[in-house]
Short mmCIF file of C-alpha atoms and ligand atoms in Angstrom, two decimals:
data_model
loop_
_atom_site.label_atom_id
_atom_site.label_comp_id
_atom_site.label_asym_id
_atom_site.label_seq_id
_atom_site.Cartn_x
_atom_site.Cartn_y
_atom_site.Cartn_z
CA UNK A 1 25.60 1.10 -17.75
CA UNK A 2 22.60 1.79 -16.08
CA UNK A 3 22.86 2.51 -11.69
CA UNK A 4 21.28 3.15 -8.70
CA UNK A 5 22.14 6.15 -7.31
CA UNK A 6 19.44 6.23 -4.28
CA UNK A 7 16.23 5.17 -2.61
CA UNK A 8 13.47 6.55 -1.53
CA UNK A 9 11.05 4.61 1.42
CA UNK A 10 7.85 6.90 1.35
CA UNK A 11 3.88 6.22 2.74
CA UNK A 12 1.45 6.35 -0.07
CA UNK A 13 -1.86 7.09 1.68
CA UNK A 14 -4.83 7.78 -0.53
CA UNK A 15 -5.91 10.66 1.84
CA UNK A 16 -2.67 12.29 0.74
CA UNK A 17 -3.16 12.34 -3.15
CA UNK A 18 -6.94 13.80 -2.12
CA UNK A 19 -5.12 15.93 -0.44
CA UNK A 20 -3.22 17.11 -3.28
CA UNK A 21 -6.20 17.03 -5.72
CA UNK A 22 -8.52 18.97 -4.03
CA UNK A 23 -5.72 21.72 -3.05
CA UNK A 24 -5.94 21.55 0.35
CA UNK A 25 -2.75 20.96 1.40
CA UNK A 26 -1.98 24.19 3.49
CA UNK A 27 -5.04 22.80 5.96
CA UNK A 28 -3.64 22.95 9.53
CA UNK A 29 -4.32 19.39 8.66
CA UNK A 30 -2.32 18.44 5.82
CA UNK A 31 0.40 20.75 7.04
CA UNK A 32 3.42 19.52 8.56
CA UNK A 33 2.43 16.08 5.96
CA UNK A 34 3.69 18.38 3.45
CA UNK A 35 6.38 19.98 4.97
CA UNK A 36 8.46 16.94 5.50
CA UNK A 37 8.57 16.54 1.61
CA UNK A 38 9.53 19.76 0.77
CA UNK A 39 13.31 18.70 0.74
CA UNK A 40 12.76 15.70 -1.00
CA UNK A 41 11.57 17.61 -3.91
CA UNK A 42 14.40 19.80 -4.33
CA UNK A 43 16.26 16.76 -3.74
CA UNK A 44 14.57 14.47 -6.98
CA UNK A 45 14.89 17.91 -8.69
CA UNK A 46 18.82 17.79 -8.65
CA UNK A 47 18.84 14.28 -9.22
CA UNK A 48 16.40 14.01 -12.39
CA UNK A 49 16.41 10.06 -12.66
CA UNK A 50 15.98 8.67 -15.85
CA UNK A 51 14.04 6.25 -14.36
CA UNK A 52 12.03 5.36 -11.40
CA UNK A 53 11.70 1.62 -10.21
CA UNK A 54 8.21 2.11 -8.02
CA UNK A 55 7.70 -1.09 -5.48
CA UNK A 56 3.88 -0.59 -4.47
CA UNK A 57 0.74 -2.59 -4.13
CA UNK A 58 -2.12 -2.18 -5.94
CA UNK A 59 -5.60 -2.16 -3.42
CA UNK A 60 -7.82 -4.63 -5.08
CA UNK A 61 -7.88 -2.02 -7.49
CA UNK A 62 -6.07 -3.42 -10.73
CA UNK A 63 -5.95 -6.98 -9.40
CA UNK A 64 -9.12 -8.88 -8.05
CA UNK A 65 -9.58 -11.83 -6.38
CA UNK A 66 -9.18 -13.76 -9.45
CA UNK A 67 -5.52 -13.90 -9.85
CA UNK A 68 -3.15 -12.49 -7.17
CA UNK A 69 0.83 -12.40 -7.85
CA UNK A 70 2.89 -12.24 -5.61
CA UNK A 71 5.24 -9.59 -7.52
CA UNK A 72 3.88 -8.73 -10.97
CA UNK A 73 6.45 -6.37 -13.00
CA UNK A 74 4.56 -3.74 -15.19
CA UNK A 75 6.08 -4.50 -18.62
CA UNK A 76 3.61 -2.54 -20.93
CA UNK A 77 4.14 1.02 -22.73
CA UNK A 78 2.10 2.89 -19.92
CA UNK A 79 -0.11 2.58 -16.91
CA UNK A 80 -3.42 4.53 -16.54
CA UNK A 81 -4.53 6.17 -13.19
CA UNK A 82 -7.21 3.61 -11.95
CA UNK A 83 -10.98 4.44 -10.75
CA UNK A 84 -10.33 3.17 -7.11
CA UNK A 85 -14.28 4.19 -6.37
CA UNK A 86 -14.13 7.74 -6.36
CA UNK A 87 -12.82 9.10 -9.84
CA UNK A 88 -9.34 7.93 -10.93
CA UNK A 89 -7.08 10.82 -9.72
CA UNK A 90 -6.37 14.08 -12.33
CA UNK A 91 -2.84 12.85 -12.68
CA UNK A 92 -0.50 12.19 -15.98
CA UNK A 93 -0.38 8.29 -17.19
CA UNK A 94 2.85 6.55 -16.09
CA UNK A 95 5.67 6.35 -18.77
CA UNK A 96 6.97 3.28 -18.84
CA UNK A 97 11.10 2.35 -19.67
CA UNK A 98 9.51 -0.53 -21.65
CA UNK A 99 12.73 -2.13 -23.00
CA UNK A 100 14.81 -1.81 -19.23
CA UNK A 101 11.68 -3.30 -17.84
CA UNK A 102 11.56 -6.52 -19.84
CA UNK A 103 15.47 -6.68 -19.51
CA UNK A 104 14.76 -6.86 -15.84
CA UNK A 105 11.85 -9.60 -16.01
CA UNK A 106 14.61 -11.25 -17.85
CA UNK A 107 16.85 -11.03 -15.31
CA UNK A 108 14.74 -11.68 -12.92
CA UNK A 109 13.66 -14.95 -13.90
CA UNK A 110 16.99 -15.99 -14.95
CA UNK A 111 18.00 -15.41 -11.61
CA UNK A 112 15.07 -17.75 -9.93
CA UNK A 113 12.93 -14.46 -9.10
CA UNK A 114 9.85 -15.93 -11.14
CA UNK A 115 7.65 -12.83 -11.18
CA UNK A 116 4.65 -11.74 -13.10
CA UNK A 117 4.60 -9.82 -16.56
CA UNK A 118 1.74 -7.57 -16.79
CA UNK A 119 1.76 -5.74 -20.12
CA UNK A 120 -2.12 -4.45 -19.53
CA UNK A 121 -2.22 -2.96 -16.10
CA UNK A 122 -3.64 0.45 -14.57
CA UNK A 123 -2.25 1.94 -11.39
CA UNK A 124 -4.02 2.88 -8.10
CA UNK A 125 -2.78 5.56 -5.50
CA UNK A 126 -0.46 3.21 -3.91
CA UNK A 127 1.69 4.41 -6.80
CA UNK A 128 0.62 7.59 -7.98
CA UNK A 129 0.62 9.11 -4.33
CA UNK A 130 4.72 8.33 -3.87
CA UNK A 131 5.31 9.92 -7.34
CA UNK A 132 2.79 12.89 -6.47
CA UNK A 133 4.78 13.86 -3.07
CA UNK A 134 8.14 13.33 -4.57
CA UNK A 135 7.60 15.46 -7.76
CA UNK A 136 4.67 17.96 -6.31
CA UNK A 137 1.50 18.99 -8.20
CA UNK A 138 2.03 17.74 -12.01
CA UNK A 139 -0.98 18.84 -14.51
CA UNK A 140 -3.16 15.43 -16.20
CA UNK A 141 -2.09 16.87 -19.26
CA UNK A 142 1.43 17.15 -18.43
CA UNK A 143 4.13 14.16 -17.96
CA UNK A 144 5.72 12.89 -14.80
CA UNK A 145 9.69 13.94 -14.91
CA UNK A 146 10.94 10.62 -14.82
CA UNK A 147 9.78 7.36 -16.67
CA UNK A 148 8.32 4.72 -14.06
CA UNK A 149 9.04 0.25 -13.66
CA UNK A 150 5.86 -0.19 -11.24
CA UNK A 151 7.05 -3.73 -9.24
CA UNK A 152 3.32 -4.70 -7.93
CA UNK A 153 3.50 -7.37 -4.69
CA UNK A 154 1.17 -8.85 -2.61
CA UNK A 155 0.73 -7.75 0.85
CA UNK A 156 -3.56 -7.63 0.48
CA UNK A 157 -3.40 -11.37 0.99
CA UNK A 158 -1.74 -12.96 3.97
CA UNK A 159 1.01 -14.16 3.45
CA UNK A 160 3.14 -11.12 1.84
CA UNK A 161 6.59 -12.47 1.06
CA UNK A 162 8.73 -12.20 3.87
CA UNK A 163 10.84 -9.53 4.46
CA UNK A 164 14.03 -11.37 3.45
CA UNK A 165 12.49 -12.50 0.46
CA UNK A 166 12.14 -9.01 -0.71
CA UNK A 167 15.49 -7.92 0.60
CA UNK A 168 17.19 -10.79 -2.01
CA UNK A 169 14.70 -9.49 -4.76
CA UNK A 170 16.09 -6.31 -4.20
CA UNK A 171 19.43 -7.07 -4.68
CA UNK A 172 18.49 -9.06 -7.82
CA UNK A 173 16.76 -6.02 -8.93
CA UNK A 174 19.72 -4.03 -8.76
CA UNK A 175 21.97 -6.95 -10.67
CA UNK A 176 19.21 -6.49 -13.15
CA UNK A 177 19.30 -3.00 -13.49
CA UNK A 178 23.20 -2.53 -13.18
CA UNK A 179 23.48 -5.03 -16.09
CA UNK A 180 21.70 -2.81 -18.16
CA UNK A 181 23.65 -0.94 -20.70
CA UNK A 182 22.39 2.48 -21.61
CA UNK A 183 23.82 5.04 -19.49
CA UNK A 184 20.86 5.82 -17.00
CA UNK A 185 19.92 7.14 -13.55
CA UNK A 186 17.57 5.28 -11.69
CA UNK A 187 16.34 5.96 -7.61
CA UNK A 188 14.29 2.92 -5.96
CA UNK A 189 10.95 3.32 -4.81
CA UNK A 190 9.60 1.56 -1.84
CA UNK A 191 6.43 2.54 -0.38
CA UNK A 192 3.51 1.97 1.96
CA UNK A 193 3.43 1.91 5.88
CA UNK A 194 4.06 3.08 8.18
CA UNK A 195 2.21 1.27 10.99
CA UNK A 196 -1.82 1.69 10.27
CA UNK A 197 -4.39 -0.82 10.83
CA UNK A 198 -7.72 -0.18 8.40
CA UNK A 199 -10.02 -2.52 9.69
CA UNK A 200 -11.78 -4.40 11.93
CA UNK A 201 -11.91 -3.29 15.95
CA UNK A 202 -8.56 -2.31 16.77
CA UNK A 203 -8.09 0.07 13.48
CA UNK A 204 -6.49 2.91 14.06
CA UNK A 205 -3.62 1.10 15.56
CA UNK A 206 -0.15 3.20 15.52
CA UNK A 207 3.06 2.11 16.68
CA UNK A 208 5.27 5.43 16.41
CA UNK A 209 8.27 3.81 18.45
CA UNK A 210 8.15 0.53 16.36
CA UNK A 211 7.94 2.92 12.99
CA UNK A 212 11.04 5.06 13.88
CA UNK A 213 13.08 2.53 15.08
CA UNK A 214 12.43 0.93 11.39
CA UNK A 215 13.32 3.92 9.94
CA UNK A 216 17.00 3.11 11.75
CA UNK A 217 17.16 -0.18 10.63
CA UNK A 218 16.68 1.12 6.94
CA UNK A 219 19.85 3.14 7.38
CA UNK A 220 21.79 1.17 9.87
CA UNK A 221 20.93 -2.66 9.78
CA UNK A 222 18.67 -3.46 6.55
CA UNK A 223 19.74 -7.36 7.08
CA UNK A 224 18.12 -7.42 10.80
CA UNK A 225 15.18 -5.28 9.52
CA UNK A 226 14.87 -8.15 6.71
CA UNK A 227 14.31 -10.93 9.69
CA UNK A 228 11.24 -9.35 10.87
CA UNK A 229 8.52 -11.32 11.14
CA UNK A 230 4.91 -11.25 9.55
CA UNK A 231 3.95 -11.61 13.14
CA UNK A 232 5.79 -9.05 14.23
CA UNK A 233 4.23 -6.73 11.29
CA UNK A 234 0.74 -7.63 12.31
CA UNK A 235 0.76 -7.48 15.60
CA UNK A 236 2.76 -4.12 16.54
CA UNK A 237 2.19 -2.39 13.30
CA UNK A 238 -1.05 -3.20 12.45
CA UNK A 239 -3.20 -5.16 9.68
CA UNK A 240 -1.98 -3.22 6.97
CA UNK A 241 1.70 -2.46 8.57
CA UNK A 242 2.87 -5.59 6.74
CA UNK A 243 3.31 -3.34 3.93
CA UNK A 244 6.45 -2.06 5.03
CA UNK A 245 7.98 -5.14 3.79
CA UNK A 246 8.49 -3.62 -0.03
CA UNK A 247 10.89 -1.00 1.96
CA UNK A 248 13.05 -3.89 1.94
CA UNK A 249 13.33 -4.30 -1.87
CA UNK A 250 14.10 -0.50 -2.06
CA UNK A 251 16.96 -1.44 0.61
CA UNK A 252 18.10 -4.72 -0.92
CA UNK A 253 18.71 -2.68 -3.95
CA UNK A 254 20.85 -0.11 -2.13
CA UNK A 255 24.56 -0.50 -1.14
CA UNK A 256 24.64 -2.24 2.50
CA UNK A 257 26.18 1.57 3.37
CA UNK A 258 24.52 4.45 2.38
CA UNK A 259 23.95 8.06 3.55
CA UNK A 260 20.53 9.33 4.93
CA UNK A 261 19.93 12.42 3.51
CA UNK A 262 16.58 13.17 4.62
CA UNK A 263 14.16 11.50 7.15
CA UNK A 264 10.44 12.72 8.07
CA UNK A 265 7.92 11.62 9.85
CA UNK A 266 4.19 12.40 10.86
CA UNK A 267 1.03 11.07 12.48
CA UNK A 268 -1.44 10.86 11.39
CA UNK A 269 -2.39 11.14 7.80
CA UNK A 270 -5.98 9.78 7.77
CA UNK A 271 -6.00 6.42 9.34
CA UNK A 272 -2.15 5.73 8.89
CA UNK A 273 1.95 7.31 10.00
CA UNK A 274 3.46 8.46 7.14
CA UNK A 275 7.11 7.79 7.20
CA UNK A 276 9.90 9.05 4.64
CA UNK A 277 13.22 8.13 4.01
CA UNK A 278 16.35 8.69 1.03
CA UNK A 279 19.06 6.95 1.46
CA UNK A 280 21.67 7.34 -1.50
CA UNK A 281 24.51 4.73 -2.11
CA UNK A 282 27.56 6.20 -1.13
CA UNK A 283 30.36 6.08 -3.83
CA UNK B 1 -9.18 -25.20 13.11
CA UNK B 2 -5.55 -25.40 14.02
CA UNK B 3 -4.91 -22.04 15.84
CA UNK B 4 -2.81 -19.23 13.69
CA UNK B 5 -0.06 -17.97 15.59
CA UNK B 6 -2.03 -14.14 14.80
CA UNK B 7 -5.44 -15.65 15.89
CA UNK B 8 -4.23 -14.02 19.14
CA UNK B 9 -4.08 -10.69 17.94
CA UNK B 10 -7.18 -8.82 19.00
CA UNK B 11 -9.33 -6.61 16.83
CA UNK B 12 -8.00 -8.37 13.74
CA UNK B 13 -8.65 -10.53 10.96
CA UNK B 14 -6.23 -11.50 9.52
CA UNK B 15 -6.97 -11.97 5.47
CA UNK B 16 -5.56 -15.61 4.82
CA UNK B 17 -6.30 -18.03 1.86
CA UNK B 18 -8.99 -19.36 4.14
CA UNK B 19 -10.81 -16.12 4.26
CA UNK B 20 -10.25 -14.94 0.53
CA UNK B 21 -11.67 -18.78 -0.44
CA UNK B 22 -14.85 -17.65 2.44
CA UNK B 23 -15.21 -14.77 0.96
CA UNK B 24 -14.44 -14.83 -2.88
CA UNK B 25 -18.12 -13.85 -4.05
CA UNK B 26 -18.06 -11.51 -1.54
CA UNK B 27 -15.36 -9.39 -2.58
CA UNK B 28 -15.24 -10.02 -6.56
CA UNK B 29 -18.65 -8.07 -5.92
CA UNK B 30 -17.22 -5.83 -3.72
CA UNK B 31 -14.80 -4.65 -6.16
CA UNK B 32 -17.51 -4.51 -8.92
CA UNK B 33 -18.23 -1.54 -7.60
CA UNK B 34 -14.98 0.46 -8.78
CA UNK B 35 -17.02 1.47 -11.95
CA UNK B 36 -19.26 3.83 -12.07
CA UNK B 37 -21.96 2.17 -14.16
CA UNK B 38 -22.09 -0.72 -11.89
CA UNK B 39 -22.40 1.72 -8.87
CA UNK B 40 -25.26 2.83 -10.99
CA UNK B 41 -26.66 -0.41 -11.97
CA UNK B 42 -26.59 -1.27 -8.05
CA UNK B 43 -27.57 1.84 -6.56
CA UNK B 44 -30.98 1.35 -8.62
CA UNK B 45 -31.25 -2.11 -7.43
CA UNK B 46 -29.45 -4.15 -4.97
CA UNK B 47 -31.34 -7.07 -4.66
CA UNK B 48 -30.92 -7.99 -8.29
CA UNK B 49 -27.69 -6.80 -8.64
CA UNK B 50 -26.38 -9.09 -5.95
CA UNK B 51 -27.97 -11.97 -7.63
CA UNK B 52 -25.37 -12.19 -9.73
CA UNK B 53 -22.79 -13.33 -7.35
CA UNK B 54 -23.63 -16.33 -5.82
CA UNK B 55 -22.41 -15.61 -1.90
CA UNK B 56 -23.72 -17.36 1.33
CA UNK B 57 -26.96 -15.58 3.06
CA UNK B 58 -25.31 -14.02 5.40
CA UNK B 59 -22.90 -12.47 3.71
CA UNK B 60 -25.67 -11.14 1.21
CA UNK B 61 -27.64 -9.83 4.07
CA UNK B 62 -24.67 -8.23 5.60
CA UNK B 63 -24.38 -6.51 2.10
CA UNK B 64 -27.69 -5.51 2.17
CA UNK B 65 -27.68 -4.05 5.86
CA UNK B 66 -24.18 -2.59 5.68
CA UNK B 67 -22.53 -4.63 8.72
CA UNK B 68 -18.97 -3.57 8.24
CA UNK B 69 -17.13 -5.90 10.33
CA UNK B 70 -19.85 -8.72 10.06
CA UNK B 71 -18.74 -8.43 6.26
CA UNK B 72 -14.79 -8.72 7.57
CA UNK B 73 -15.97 -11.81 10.06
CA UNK B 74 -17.40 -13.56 6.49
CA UNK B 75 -14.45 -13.01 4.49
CA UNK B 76 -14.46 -9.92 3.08
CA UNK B 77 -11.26 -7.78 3.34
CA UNK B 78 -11.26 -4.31 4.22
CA UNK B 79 -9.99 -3.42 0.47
CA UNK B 80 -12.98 -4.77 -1.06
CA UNK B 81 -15.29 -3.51 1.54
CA UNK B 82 -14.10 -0.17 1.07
CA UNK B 83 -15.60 0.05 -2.49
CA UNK B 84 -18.84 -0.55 -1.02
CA UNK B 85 -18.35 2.01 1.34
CA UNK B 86 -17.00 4.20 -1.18
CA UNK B 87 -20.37 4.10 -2.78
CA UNK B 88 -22.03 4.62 -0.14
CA UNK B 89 -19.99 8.13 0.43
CA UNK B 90 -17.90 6.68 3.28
CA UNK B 91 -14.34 6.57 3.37
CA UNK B 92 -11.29 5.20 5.08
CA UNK B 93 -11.46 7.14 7.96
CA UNK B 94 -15.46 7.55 8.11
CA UNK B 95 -15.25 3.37 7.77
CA UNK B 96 -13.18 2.81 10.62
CA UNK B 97 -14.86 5.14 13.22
CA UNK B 98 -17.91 2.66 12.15
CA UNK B 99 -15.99 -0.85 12.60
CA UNK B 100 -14.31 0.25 16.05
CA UNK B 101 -17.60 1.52 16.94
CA UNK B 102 -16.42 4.96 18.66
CA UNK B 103 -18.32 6.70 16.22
CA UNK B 104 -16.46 9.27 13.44
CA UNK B 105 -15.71 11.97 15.24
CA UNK B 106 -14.03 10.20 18.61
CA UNK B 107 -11.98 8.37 16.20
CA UNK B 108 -10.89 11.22 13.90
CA UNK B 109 -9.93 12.77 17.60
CA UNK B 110 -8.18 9.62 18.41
CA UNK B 111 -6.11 9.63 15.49
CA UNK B 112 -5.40 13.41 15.88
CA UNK B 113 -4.00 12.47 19.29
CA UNK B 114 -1.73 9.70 17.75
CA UNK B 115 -3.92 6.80 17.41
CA UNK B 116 -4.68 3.85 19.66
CA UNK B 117 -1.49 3.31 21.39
CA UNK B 118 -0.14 -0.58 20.96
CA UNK B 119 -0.27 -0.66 24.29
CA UNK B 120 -2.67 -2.97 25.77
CA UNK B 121 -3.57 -3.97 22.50
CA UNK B 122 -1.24 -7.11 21.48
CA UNK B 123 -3.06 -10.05 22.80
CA UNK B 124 -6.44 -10.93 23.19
CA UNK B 125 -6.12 -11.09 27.26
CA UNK B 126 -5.75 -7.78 27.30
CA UNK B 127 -8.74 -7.17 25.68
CA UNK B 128 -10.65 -9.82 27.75
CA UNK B 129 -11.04 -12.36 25.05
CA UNK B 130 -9.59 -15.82 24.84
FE1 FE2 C 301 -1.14 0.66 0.69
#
C-alpha cells in the first residue's frame, strides 16, 4: 500500500524561484534563504518519494475570476510552468501520478470532501518554487525526481477554508492515499506563508514571533493551530498570511506525533518570511 | 454596510465576494495581461484595449493613471494588479514601496530590517482612523 512517510511546510515566494533562475543565489541577499534548505535536500535525496502530494495556490495565474474552487485536485497527465507576467520559469513540466490522483478525487468525494477535478491546468510558482528549493537547480529539459498531485485551494479570495477544514481534508487525504495499493512513498507538501502582507498601506507587514510560534504548533499541537482564526491570519500575519492555512492539510495528513527533523527560518525574502519545516511520521 | 469584523484592520483590504463582484472587469483585465501578445496588444494602445472590458470610470481611469491602491480601493486584488505592474516592469517589492508610499528604496530597507513590526499596526486607532 501506498504511505506517508513525511511532510514538508515550506514558503514558495516568487522572488525565490527568480532567485534560482537567474543564478544569483550566493547574493549576500539570497544567502542564508538558501542555506536553510541545504539539509532538506540531502534529506528528499535519501528519501526519493515516489510521489509528491503539493498543497499550493495558484496566483490568479491558472484560475481567473471566472471560476474559483475552493480545492481543485490536478487530475491530468502533466502540468506546464505558467507565464505569471514575466516568462513562465525554465523549469521541467510536472509529472503527474495520474491513476493515484483520480483514486484520491475518488476518495475524496466519497468521503464528503467535494473538490474540483482539473484535468487541463498549468502551474504557477506557488508550486514550482517548493519543488525548486527542495530538489535544487533541475535543467527544463530534465525531469523533477519525484512525480507531483498539485491540491490547488483558495486563499486569493476571502474566505479561504478554515484552518480546521483543511486539517480534516488532510486526514482524508491521507485515508485516500493509504488506501491506495501500489507500494509507494509519498511526503506532503504544504506551502505558502509565512506572515507577508502584499498590498495595500500596511504591506510589508511581518510577524516573526507569531510565525515561529506556528512553526511549534506544527510539531507540537496541529489541532490548536487548526482553531486559528481567519481573523487571526489577517490581522497578525498579514493579507496574504492566510495562506498558512494549507500547512494544515500537510499536518492533517501526518501522524498527530511526529519528529521535526529540520526547521529554518528567514526574513525577509522579498516582501515575505520564509519558513520551513519536515516533520516525518514516526513509526 | 454591516461592519466586517477585519474592516478594523488598518492598511488592508480585505478581498471578499463583495470586492471580487466590484471589481470583476477589473481584474479579468488585469490578468489579461499574463500573455505576452496581449501585453503587446495593450502596450500599443490602452485606450482601446480597455474597451473591451466593460469596468466603472474610475476604475478605468485608475488603469490608465496607474493608482495602485485606488485600483485595490475599487476592487482589484493585489494578484491581478500585479500583472499590470508586471508589465509595466514593476514587481512585488517595487509595487509595495509604491502602495505604502515610502518610496522603493525605504521599503526594501524596511524589509531588510525585518519589516513593519505588528506592533502598532492591528487596529485602525492606532493608526488614527476610525
Ligand atoms: Fe502564495
Amino acid at each position: 500500500m501506498a504511505k506517508i512517510i513525511a511532510g514538508v511546510g515550506c514558503s514558495h515566494v516568487p522572488a525565490i524561484g527568480v532567485a534560482m533562475d537567474t543564478g544569483i543565489t550566493n547574493e549576500e541577499y539570497w544567502k542564508p534563504v538558501f542555506e536553510g534548505f541545504k539539509k532538506s535536500r540531502e534529506w528528499m535525496k535519501k528519501q526519493n518519494p515516489d510521489v509528491i502530494f503539493l498543497v499550493y495556490n495558484d496566483h490568479c495565474t491558472a484560475f481567473d475570476a471566472r471560476c474559483i474552487p475552493t480545492f481543485a485536485l490536478g487530475c491530468g497527465a502533466e502540468f506546464q510552468p505558467a507565464d505569471e507576467g514575466w516568462g513562465p520559469r525554465p523549469v521541467p513540466a510536472v509529472k503527474n501520478h495520474q491513476k493515484m490522483a483520480s483514486h484520491i478525487a475518488q476518495s475524496l468525494v466519497l468521503n464528503e470532501f467535494d473538490i474540483t477535478i482539473m484535468n487541463e491546468m498549468e502551474v504557477d510558482h506557488g508550486l514550482t518554487v517548493p519543488l525548486s528549493v527542495m530538489f535544487g537547480d533541475i535543467k527544463q529539459n530534465d525531469e523533477w525526481p519525484s512525480l507531483v498531485i498539485p491540491l490547488c485551494v483558495n486563499v486569493v479570495q476571502y474566505p479561504a477554508p478554515t484552518g480546521n477544514r483543511c486539517y480534516n481534508l488532510g486526514k482524508a487525504i491521507r485515508r485516500a492515499i493509504e488506501s491506495y495499493e501500489e507500494d509507494l512513498n509519498v511526503i506532503i507538501f504544504g506551502t505558502g506563508g509565512m506572515s507577508h502582507q502584499l498590498q495595500y498601506k500596511r504591506a510589508g507587514l511581518i510577524n516573526s514571533d507569531w510565525d515561529k510560534r506556528f512553526l511549534d504548533l506544527m510539531t507540537e499541537d496541529p489541532v490548536g493551530a487548526s482553531q486559528i482564526t481567519h481573523l487571526e491570519y489577517l490581522r497578525e500575519t498579514g493579507s496574504e498570511g492566510i495562506e498558512m492555512v494549507m500547512w494544515l492539510i500537510m499536518r492533517g495528513a501526518l501522524n498527530e506525533n511526529v519528529t521535526e527533523v529540520h526547521r529554518h527560518y528567514h526574513v525577509p525574502a522579498s516582501n515575505t518570511a520564509v519558513g520551513h519545516i519536515i516533520l516525518e511520521n514516526n513509526a | 454596510m454591516t461592519e466586517k469584523e477585519y474592516d478594523k484592520i488598518p492598511g488592508t483590504i480585505v478581498f471578499d465576494a463583495d470586492k471580487s463582484r466590484e471589481g470583476y472587469h477589473l481584474n479579468q483585465f488585469c490578468i489579461s495581461l499574463r500573455l505576452q501578445e496581449n501585453r503587446d496588444a495593450f502596450n500599443q494602445n490602452e485606450e482601446a484595449y480597455l474597451d473591451a472590458y466593460p469596468m466603472s470610470k474610475e476604475q478605468r481611469e485608475a488603469v490608465l493613471t496607474r493608482e495602485w491602491n485606488l485600483l485595490l480601493e475599487l476592487g482589484g486584488n493585489i494578484y491581478y494588479t500585479s500583472k499590470l505592474a508586471a508589465n509595466d516592469g514593476i514587481n512585488f517589492q517595487n509595487l509595495a514601496g509604491r502602495m505604502t508610499g515610502m518610496g522603493v528604496d525605504s521599503y526594501r530597507e524596511m524589509m531588510l530590517k525585518g519589516g513593519r513590526s505588528i506592533e502598532g499596526n492591528r487596529d485602525k486607532s492606532e493608526w488614527g482612523e476610525d
